Amino acid sequence: MKAALSLLGMLLALGGCGERELASAPQGRPDTASMGASGSVSAAQASDAQIVAKLKAEYAADSDISAMVVDIDSKDGMVTLSGMVPNSDARVRADRIARAMKEVKSVNNQIEVRPA
């Protein structure tokens, strides 16, 4: 139960579940859209959610890389970064932060540089 609540908290922090989506889920039952056929969240999905949550936290702490302007997607440990940053140093830093995570298998950096 504790692990399920922790995972739910991470998913909400990721912004993947809006208030409207939560309201539509039946009370007392989890939203099954993110669950596999067995009715549980897979380890890969949980790991991807953890990767995204960690990267968002790292980027939010950086003045040039904001979690609000860099989109992060992870599928089976393969991370795709997109969005805009103010300079090439921020683009490189975002890439290095993602690659430094042990859970990340590869990084597809599609971040664009657009000076403010």
mmCIF file of N, CA and C in Angstrom:
data_model
loop_
_atom_site.group_PDB
_atom_site.id
_atom_site.type_symbol
_atom_site.label_atom_id
_atom_site.label_comp_id
_atom_site.label_asym_id
_atom_site.label_seq_id
_atom_site.Cartn_x
_atom_site.Cartn_y
_atom_site.Cartn_z
ATOM 1 N N MET A 1 0.826 -1.185 0.000
ATOM 2 C CA MET A 1 0.000 0.000 0.000
ATOM 3 C C MET A 1 0.877 1.258 0.000
ATOM 4 N N LYS A 2 1.923 1.227 0.832
ATOM 5 C CA LYS A 2 2.817 2.368 0.919
ATOM 6 C C LYS A 2 3.507 2.620 -0.422
ATOM 7 N N ALA A 3 3.927 1.523 -1.086
ATOM 8 C CA ALA A 3 4.574 1.651 -2.390
ATOM 9 C C ALA A 3 3.600 2.198 -3.424
ATOM 10 N N ALA A 4 2.345 1.763 -3.352
ATOM 11 C CA ALA A 4 1.335 2.243 -4.302
ATOM 12 C C ALA A 4 1.078 3.730 -4.109
ATOM 13 N N LEU A 5 1.032 4.182 -2.862
ATOM 14 C CA LEU A 5 0.825 5.607 -2.596
ATOM 15 C C LEU A 5 2.019 6.424 -3.054
ATOM 16 N N SER A 6 3.213 5.870 -2.850
ATOM 17 C CA SER A 6 4.426 6.554 -3.295
ATOM 18 C C SER A 6 4.434 6.698 -4.810
ATOM 19 N N LEU A 7 4.071 5.626 -5.511
ATOM 20 C CA LEU A 7 4.024 5.667 -6.970
ATOM 21 C C LEU A 7 2.966 6.659 -7.441
ATOM 22 N N LEU A 8 1.815 6.670 -6.793
ATOM 23 C CA LEU A 8 0.755 7.623 -7.151
ATOM 24 C C LEU A 8 1.245 9.049 -6.967
ATOM 25 N N GLY A 9 1.965 9.292 -5.889
ATOM 26 C CA GLY A 9 2.517 10.626 -5.648
ATOM 27 C C GLY A 9 3.481 11.042 -6.734
ATOM 28 N N MET A 10 4.332 10.091 -7.189
ATOM 29 C CA MET A 10 5.267 10.401 -8.270
ATOM 30 C C MET A 10 4.527 10.701 -9.559
ATOM 31 N N LEU A 11 3.517 9.914 -9.862
ATOM 32 C CA LEU A 11 2.769 10.128 -11.090
ATOM 33 C C LEU A 11 2.064 11.474 -11.083
ATOM 34 N N LEU A 12 1.522 11.858 -9.932
ATOM 35 C CA LEU A 12 0.867 13.169 -9.837
ATOM 36 C C LEU A 12 1.885 14.293 -9.991
ATOM 37 N N ALA A 13 3.071 14.098 -9.440
ATOM 38 C CA ALA A 13 4.112 15.115 -9.547
ATOM 39 C C ALA A 13 4.573 15.284 -10.985
ATOM 40 N N LEU A 14 4.458 14.237 -11.757
ATOM 41 C CA LEU A 14 4.882 14.300 -13.154
ATOM 42 C C LEU A 14 3.920 15.082 -14.021
ATOM 43 N N GLY A 15 2.732 15.311 -13.525
ATOM 44 C CA GLY A 15 1.743 16.027 -14.310
ATOM 45 C C GLY A 15 1.047 15.125 -15.309
ATOM 46 N N GLY A 16 1.272 13.827 -15.241
ATOM 47 C CA GLY A 16 0.633 12.892 -16.146
ATOM 48 C C GLY A 16 -0.839 12.696 -15.843
ATOM 49 N N CYS A 17 -1.249 13.005 -14.627
ATOM 50 C CA CYS A 17 -2.650 12.857 -14.242
ATOM 51 C C CYS A 17 -3.175 14.223 -13.843
ATOM 52 N N GLY A 18 -4.066 14.748 -14.612
ATOM 53 C CA GLY A 18 -4.676 16.018 -14.263
ATOM 54 C C GLY A 18 -5.816 15.804 -13.285
ATOM 55 N N GLU A 19 -6.292 16.880 -12.719
ATOM 56 C CA GLU A 19 -7.384 16.801 -11.758
ATOM 57 C C GLU A 19 -8.614 16.172 -12.401
ATOM 58 N N ARG A 20 -8.868 16.488 -13.657
ATOM 59 C CA ARG A 20 -10.022 15.963 -14.367
ATOM 60 C C ARG A 20 -9.948 14.444 -14.518
ATOM 61 N N GLU A 21 -8.734 13.931 -14.811
ATOM 62 C CA GLU A 21 -8.566 12.495 -14.968
ATOM 63 C C GLU A 21 -8.777 11.772 -13.651
ATOM 64 N N LEU A 22 -8.288 12.359 -12.558
ATOM 65 C CA LEU A 22 -8.466 11.741 -11.259
ATOM 66 C C LEU A 22 -9.934 11.728 -10.865
ATOM 67 N N ALA A 23 -10.635 12.788 -11.173
ATOM 68 C CA ALA A 23 -12.033 12.869 -10.797
ATOM 69 C C ALA A 23 -12.864 11.815 -11.524
ATOM 70 N N SER A 24 -12.431 11.409 -12.716
ATOM 71 C CA SER A 24 -13.196 10.443 -13.482
ATOM 72 C C SER A 24 -12.940 8.999 -13.044
ATOM 73 N N ALA A 25 -11.885 8.757 -12.272
ATOM 74 C CA ALA A 25 -11.606 7.410 -11.797
ATOM 75 C C ALA A 25 -12.558 7.068 -10.661
ATOM 76 N N PRO A 26 -13.101 5.859 -10.647
ATOM 77 C CA PRO A 26 -14.012 5.478 -9.577
ATOM 78 C C PRO A 26 -13.329 5.549 -8.220
ATOM 79 N N GLN A 27 -14.057 5.975 -7.203
ATOM 80 C CA GLN A 27 -13.514 6.078 -5.855
ATOM 81 C C GLN A 27 -13.084 4.706 -5.363
ATOM 82 N N GLY A 28 -11.925 4.661 -4.711
ATOM 83 C CA GLY A 28 -11.448 3.430 -4.120
ATOM 84 C C GLY A 28 -10.765 2.492 -5.105
ATOM 85 N N ARG A 29 -10.751 2.845 -6.380
ATOM 86 C CA ARG A 29 -10.101 2.018 -7.388
ATOM 87 C C ARG A 29 -9.109 2.863 -8.159
ATOM 88 N N PRO A 30 -7.922 2.339 -8.435
ATOM 89 C CA PRO A 30 -6.936 3.113 -9.189
ATOM 90 C C PRO A 30 -7.344 3.273 -10.643
ATOM 91 N N ASP A 31 -6.816 4.297 -11.263
ATOM 92 C CA ASP A 31 -7.027 4.531 -12.686
ATOM 93 C C ASP A 31 -6.308 3.424 -13.442
ATOM 94 N N THR A 32 -7.031 2.638 -14.223
ATOM 95 C CA THR A 32 -6.439 1.486 -14.898
ATOM 96 C C THR A 32 -5.767 1.839 -16.212
ATOM 97 N N ALA A 33 -5.799 3.095 -16.629
ATOM 98 C CA ALA A 33 -5.187 3.483 -17.900
ATOM 99 C C ALA A 33 -3.687 3.231 -17.902
ATOM 100 N N SER A 34 -3.035 3.333 -16.748
ATOM 101 C CA SER A 34 -1.589 3.149 -16.688
ATOM 102 C C SER A 34 -1.204 1.759 -16.206
ATOM 103 N N MET A 35 -2.168 0.851 -16.153
ATOM 104 C CA MET A 35 -1.894 -0.485 -15.655
ATOM 105 C C MET A 35 -1.868 -1.487 -16.792
ATOM 106 N N GLY A 36 -1.115 -2.542 -16.596
ATOM 107 C CA GLY A 36 -1.046 -3.614 -17.576
ATOM 108 C C GLY A 36 -2.256 -4.526 -17.461
ATOM 109 N N ALA A 37 -2.250 -5.595 -18.253
ATOM 110 C CA ALA A 37 -3.362 -6.536 -18.277
ATOM 111 C C ALA A 37 -3.566 -7.205 -16.929
ATOM 112 N N SER A 38 -2.528 -7.318 -16.128
ATOM 113 C CA SER A 38 -2.648 -7.968 -14.831
ATOM 114 C C SER A 38 -3.271 -7.052 -13.790
ATOM 115 N N GLY A 39 -3.468 -5.777 -14.126
ATOM 116 C CA GLY A 39 -4.076 -4.846 -13.186
ATOM 117 C C GLY A 39 -3.078 -4.175 -12.265
ATOM 118 N N SER A 40 -1.793 -4.265 -12.575
ATOM 119 C CA SER A 40 -0.797 -3.600 -11.746
ATOM 120 C C SER A 40 0.160 -2.816 -12.632
ATOM 121 N N VAL A 41 0.783 -1.813 -12.048
ATOM 122 C CA VAL A 41 1.761 -1.003 -12.775
ATOM 123 C C VAL A 41 3.028 -1.834 -12.912
ATOM 124 N N SER A 42 3.558 -1.931 -14.133
ATOM 125 C CA SER A 42 4.750 -2.744 -14.359
ATOM 126 C C SER A 42 5.981 -2.076 -13.767
ATOM 127 N N ALA A 43 7.003 -2.875 -13.543
ATOM 128 C CA ALA A 43 8.257 -2.355 -13.008
ATOM 129 C C ALA A 43 8.875 -1.358 -13.969
ATOM 130 N N ALA A 44 8.747 -1.610 -15.280
ATOM 131 C CA ALA A 44 9.306 -0.693 -16.279
ATOM 132 C C ALA A 44 8.600 0.650 -16.226
ATOM 133 N N GLN A 45 7.268 0.636 -16.077
ATOM 134 C CA GLN A 45 6.519 1.889 -15.982
ATOM 135 C C GLN A 45 6.915 2.647 -14.725
ATOM 136 N N ALA A 46 7.072 1.928 -13.618
ATOM 137 C CA ALA A 46 7.472 2.573 -12.368
ATOM 138 C C ALA A 46 8.863 3.162 -12.506
ATOM 139 N N SER A 47 9.774 2.409 -13.148
ATOM 140 C CA SER A 47 11.130 2.892 -13.334
ATOM 141 C C SER A 47 11.146 4.129 -14.228
ATOM 142 N N ASP A 48 10.368 4.116 -15.305
ATOM 143 C CA ASP A 48 10.286 5.279 -16.188
ATOM 144 C C ASP A 48 9.734 6.485 -15.433
ATOM 145 N N ALA A 49 8.735 6.259 -14.600
ATOM 146 C CA ALA A 49 8.163 7.354 -13.809
ATOM 147 C C ALA A 49 9.205 7.920 -12.848
ATOM 148 N N GLN A 50 10.027 7.051 -12.271
ATOM 149 C CA GLN A 50 11.078 7.502 -11.364
ATOM 150 C C GLN A 50 12.131 8.307 -12.108
ATOM 151 N N ILE A 51 12.493 7.865 -13.296
ATOM 152 C CA ILE A 51 13.474 8.587 -14.104
ATOM 153 C C ILE A 51 12.972 9.998 -14.393
ATOM 154 N N VAL A 52 11.730 10.107 -14.849
ATOM 155 C CA VAL A 52 11.158 11.414 -15.188
ATOM 156 C C VAL A 52 11.089 12.297 -13.940
ATOM 157 N N ALA A 53 10.655 11.736 -12.824
ATOM 158 C CA ALA A 53 10.550 12.514 -11.584
ATOM 159 C C ALA A 53 11.918 13.034 -11.135
ATOM 160 N N LYS A 54 12.932 12.170 -11.188
ATOM 161 C CA LYS A 54 14.281 12.589 -10.786
ATOM 162 C C LYS A 54 14.820 13.676 -11.709
ATOM 163 N N LEU A 55 14.636 13.498 -13.016
ATOM 164 C CA LEU A 55 15.130 14.499 -13.959
ATOM 165 C C LEU A 55 14.413 15.826 -13.777
ATOM 166 N N LYS A 56 13.097 15.796 -13.567
ATOM 167 C CA LYS A 56 12.356 17.047 -13.346
ATOM 168 C C LYS A 56 12.885 17.768 -12.118
ATOM 169 N N ALA A 57 13.188 17.027 -11.070
ATOM 170 C CA ALA A 57 13.726 17.643 -9.848
ATOM 171 C C ALA A 57 15.098 18.261 -10.112
ATOM 172 N N GLU A 58 15.946 17.535 -10.844
ATOM 173 C CA GLU A 58 17.281 18.057 -11.172
ATOM 174 C C GLU A 58 17.171 19.327 -12.027
ATOM 175 N N TYR A 59 16.323 19.279 -13.033
ATOM 176 C CA TYR A 59 16.179 20.420 -13.929
ATOM 177 C C TYR A 59 15.543 21.621 -13.232
ATOM 178 N N ALA A 60 14.620 21.370 -12.342
ATOM 179 C CA ALA A 60 13.965 22.467 -11.623
ATOM 180 C C ALA A 60 14.958 23.223 -10.740
ATOM 181 N N ALA A 61 16.000 22.540 -10.289
ATOM 182 C CA ALA A 61 17.009 23.170 -9.440
ATOM 183 C C ALA A 61 18.020 23.987 -10.244
ATOM 184 N N ASP A 62 17.978 23.892 -11.555
ATOM 185 C CA ASP A 62 18.919 24.587 -12.423
ATOM 186 C C ASP A 62 18.269 25.851 -12.978
ATOM 187 N N SER A 63 18.976 26.977 -12.906
ATOM 188 C CA SER A 63 18.379 28.249 -13.345
ATOM 189 C C SER A 63 18.165 28.324 -14.859
ATOM 190 N N ASP A 64 18.972 27.613 -15.644
ATOM 191 C CA ASP A 64 18.827 27.644 -17.097
ATOM 192 C C ASP A 64 17.957 26.518 -17.649
ATOM 193 N N ILE A 65 17.838 25.444 -16.881
ATOM 194 C CA ILE A 65 17.044 24.298 -17.332
ATOM 195 C C ILE A 65 15.824 24.219 -16.421
ATOM 196 N N SER A 66 14.714 24.549 -16.954
ATOM 197 C CA SER A 66 13.503 24.490 -16.152
ATOM 198 C C SER A 66 12.684 23.279 -16.559
ATOM 199 N N ALA A 67 12.165 22.580 -15.582
ATOM 200 C CA ALA A 67 11.302 21.433 -15.860
ATOM 201 C C ALA A 67 10.047 21.879 -16.603
ATOM 202 N N MET A 68 9.781 23.177 -16.592
ATOM 203 C CA MET A 68 8.601 23.688 -17.272
ATOM 204 C C MET A 68 8.831 23.859 -18.775
ATOM 205 N N VAL A 69 10.082 24.034 -19.204
ATOM 206 C CA VAL A 69 10.353 24.232 -20.634
ATOM 207 C C VAL A 69 11.024 23.035 -21.289
ATOM 208 N N VAL A 70 11.468 22.070 -20.492
ATOM 209 C CA VAL A 70 12.062 20.855 -21.027
ATOM 210 C C VAL A 70 11.097 19.709 -20.759
ATOM 211 N N ASP A 71 10.645 19.085 -21.828
ATOM 212 C CA ASP A 71 9.766 17.925 -21.703
ATOM 213 C C ASP A 71 10.627 16.674 -21.623
ATOM 214 N N ILE A 72 10.235 15.767 -20.734
ATOM 215 C CA ILE A 72 10.989 14.539 -20.517
ATOM 216 C C ILE A 72 10.053 13.358 -20.714
ATOM 217 N N ASP A 73 10.439 12.470 -21.606
ATOM 218 C CA ASP A 73 9.704 11.226 -21.804
ATOM 219 C C ASP A 73 10.687 10.078 -21.605
ATOM 220 N N SER A 74 10.196 9.001 -20.993
ATOM 221 C CA SER A 74 11.033 7.825 -20.796
ATOM 222 C C SER A 74 10.233 6.580 -21.124
ATOM 223 N N LYS A 75 10.819 5.735 -21.925
ATOM 224 C CA LYS A 75 10.200 4.458 -22.300
ATOM 225 C C LYS A 75 11.275 3.394 -22.188
ATOM 226 N N ASP A 76 11.103 2.492 -21.238
ATOM 227 C CA ASP A 76 12.073 1.419 -21.003
ATOM 228 C C ASP A 76 13.485 1.961 -20.777
ATOM 229 N N GLY A 77 13.593 3.082 -20.077
ATOM 230 C CA GLY A 77 14.895 3.666 -19.763
ATOM 231 C C GLY A 77 15.505 4.504 -20.868
ATOM 232 N N MET A 78 14.803 4.605 -22.001
ATOM 233 C CA MET A 78 15.287 5.440 -23.102
ATOM 234 C C MET A 78 14.605 6.800 -22.987
ATOM 235 N N VAL A 79 15.381 7.817 -22.699
ATOM 236 C CA VAL A 79 14.870 9.153 -22.400
ATOM 237 C C VAL A 79 14.912 10.040 -23.635
ATOM 238 N N THR A 80 13.825 10.769 -23.860
ATOM 239 C CA THR A 80 13.777 11.784 -24.908
ATOM 240 C C THR A 80 13.562 13.131 -24.239
ATOM 241 N N LEU A 81 14.440 14.069 -24.543
ATOM 242 C CA LEU A 81 14.346 15.431 -24.025
ATOM 243 C C LEU A 81 13.927 16.339 -25.173
ATOM 244 N N SER A 82 12.975 17.218 -24.912
ATOM 245 C CA SER A 82 12.564 18.187 -25.927
ATOM 246 C C SER A 82 12.180 19.486 -25.229
ATOM 247 N N GLY A 83 12.007 20.518 -26.018
ATOM 248 C CA GLY A 83 11.678 21.825 -25.466
ATOM 249 C C GLY A 83 12.728 22.848 -25.848
ATOM 250 N N MET A 84 12.803 23.921 -25.065
ATOM 251 C CA MET A 84 13.726 25.004 -25.380
ATOM 252 C C MET A 84 14.506 25.447 -24.149
ATOM 253 N N VAL A 85 15.759 25.799 -24.377
ATOM 254 C CA VAL A 85 16.621 26.362 -23.336
ATOM 255 C C VAL A 85 17.276 27.620 -23.901
ATOM 256 N N PRO A 86 17.775 28.501 -23.022
ATOM 257 C CA PRO A 86 18.309 29.787 -23.489
ATOM 258 C C PRO A 86 19.692 29.744 -24.132
ATOM 259 N N ASN A 87 20.466 28.664 -23.908
ATOM 260 C CA ASN A 87 21.808 28.619 -24.485
ATOM 261 C C ASN A 87 22.284 27.174 -24.643
ATOM 262 N N SER A 88 23.351 26.990 -25.419
ATOM 263 C CA SER A 88 23.851 25.641 -25.702
ATOM 264 C C SER A 88 24.430 24.969 -24.461
ATOM 265 N N ASP A 89 24.967 25.763 -23.521
ATOM 266 C CA ASP A 89 25.481 25.176 -22.280
ATOM 267 C C ASP A 89 24.361 24.467 -21.510
ATOM 268 N N ALA A 90 23.178 25.071 -21.477
ATOM 269 C CA ALA A 90 22.039 24.461 -20.789
ATOM 270 C C ALA A 90 21.610 23.178 -21.499
ATOM 271 N N ARG A 91 21.657 23.181 -22.815
ATOM 272 C CA ARG A 91 21.302 21.983 -23.591
ATOM 273 C C ARG A 91 22.253 20.830 -23.267
ATOM 274 N N VAL A 92 23.542 21.136 -23.248
ATOM 275 C CA VAL A 92 24.556 20.124 -22.939
ATOM 276 C C VAL A 92 24.405 19.647 -21.496
ATOM 277 N N ARG A 93 24.147 20.573 -20.573
ATOM 278 C CA ARG A 93 23.990 20.226 -19.162
ATOM 279 C C ARG A 93 22.782 19.308 -18.967
ATOM 280 N N ALA A 94 21.675 19.600 -19.634
ATOM 281 C CA ALA A 94 20.478 18.761 -19.538
ATOM 282 C C ALA A 94 20.792 17.342 -20.020
ATOM 283 N N ASP A 95 21.534 17.238 -21.093
ATOM 284 C CA ASP A 95 21.927 15.937 -21.636
ATOM 285 C C ASP A 95 22.819 15.181 -20.648
ATOM 286 N N ARG A 96 23.801 15.857 -20.094
ATOM 287 C CA ARG A 96 24.739 15.217 -19.161
ATOM 288 C C ARG A 96 24.038 14.736 -17.894
ATOM 289 N N ILE A 97 23.107 15.537 -17.388
ATOM 290 C CA ILE A 97 22.363 15.148 -16.184
ATOM 291 C C ILE A 97 21.582 13.864 -16.453
ATOM 292 N N ALA A 98 20.929 13.800 -17.594
ATOM 293 C CA ALA A 98 20.147 12.610 -17.938
ATOM 294 C C ALA A 98 21.057 11.395 -18.108
ATOM 295 N N ARG A 99 22.161 11.550 -18.810
ATOM 296 C CA ARG A 99 23.068 10.428 -19.061
ATOM 297 C C ARG A 99 23.744 9.935 -17.786
ATOM 298 N N ALA A 100 23.868 10.798 -16.783
ATOM 299 C CA ALA A 100 24.529 10.422 -15.532
ATOM 300 C C ALA A 100 23.662 9.517 -14.653
ATOM 301 N N MET A 101 22.381 9.439 -14.931
ATOM 302 C CA MET A 101 21.487 8.597 -14.136
ATOM 303 C C MET A 101 21.694 7.138 -14.512
ATOM 304 N N LYS A 102 21.916 6.295 -13.518
ATOM 305 C CA LYS A 102 22.199 4.881 -13.793
ATOM 306 C C LYS A 102 21.022 4.158 -14.444
ATOM 307 N N GLU A 103 19.799 4.621 -14.217
ATOM 308 C CA GLU A 103 18.610 3.970 -14.784
ATOM 309 C C GLU A 103 18.422 4.278 -16.272
ATOM 310 N N VAL A 104 19.083 5.321 -16.763
ATOM 311 C CA VAL A 104 18.913 5.759 -18.147
ATOM 312 C C VAL A 104 19.808 4.946 -19.075
ATOM 313 N N LYS A 105 19.175 4.330 -20.082
ATOM 314 C CA LYS A 105 19.913 3.515 -21.054
ATOM 315 C C LYS A 105 20.423 4.348 -22.222
ATOM 316 N N SER A 106 19.619 5.337 -22.655
ATOM 317 C CA SER A 106 20.029 6.203 -23.754
ATOM 318 C C SER A 106 19.277 7.525 -23.648
ATOM 319 N N VAL A 107 19.828 8.548 -24.325
ATOM 320 C CA VAL A 107 19.207 9.876 -24.321
ATOM 321 C C VAL A 107 19.101 10.374 -25.757
ATOM 322 N N ASN A 108 17.907 10.768 -26.142
ATOM 323 C CA ASN A 108 17.658 11.397 -27.441
ATOM 324 C C ASN A 108 17.382 12.870 -27.122
ATOM 325 N N ASN A 109 18.382 13.707 -27.318
ATOM 326 C CA ASN A 109 18.281 15.115 -26.947
ATOM 327 C C ASN A 109 17.766 15.935 -28.130
ATOM 328 N N GLN A 110 16.505 16.325 -28.070
ATOM 329 C CA GLN A 110 15.876 17.146 -29.112
ATOM 330 C C GLN A 110 15.641 18.576 -28.625
ATOM 331 N N ILE A 111 16.330 18.972 -27.559
ATOM 332 C CA ILE A 111 16.164 20.310 -27.005
ATOM 333 C C ILE A 111 16.699 21.345 -27.984
ATOM 334 N N GLU A 112 15.918 22.419 -28.175
ATOM 335 C CA GLU A 112 16.325 23.509 -29.042
ATOM 336 C C GLU A 112 16.859 24.668 -28.210
ATOM 337 N N VAL A 113 17.848 25.367 -28.772
ATOM 338 C CA VAL A 113 18.393 26.552 -28.115
ATOM 339 C C VAL A 113 17.730 27.774 -28.712
ATOM 340 N N ARG A 114 17.075 28.532 -27.845
ATOM 341 C CA ARG A 114 16.435 29.788 -28.259
ATOM 342 C C ARG A 114 16.750 30.845 -27.205
ATOM 343 N N PRO A 115 17.689 31.733 -27.533
ATOM 344 C CA PRO A 115 18.054 32.777 -26.560
ATOM 345 C C PRO A 115 16.839 33.612 -26.161
ATOM 346 N N ALA A 116 16.830 33.980 -24.886
ATOM 347 C CA ALA A 116 15.704 34.767 -24.357
ATOM 348 C C ALA A 116 15.681 36.164 -24.897
#
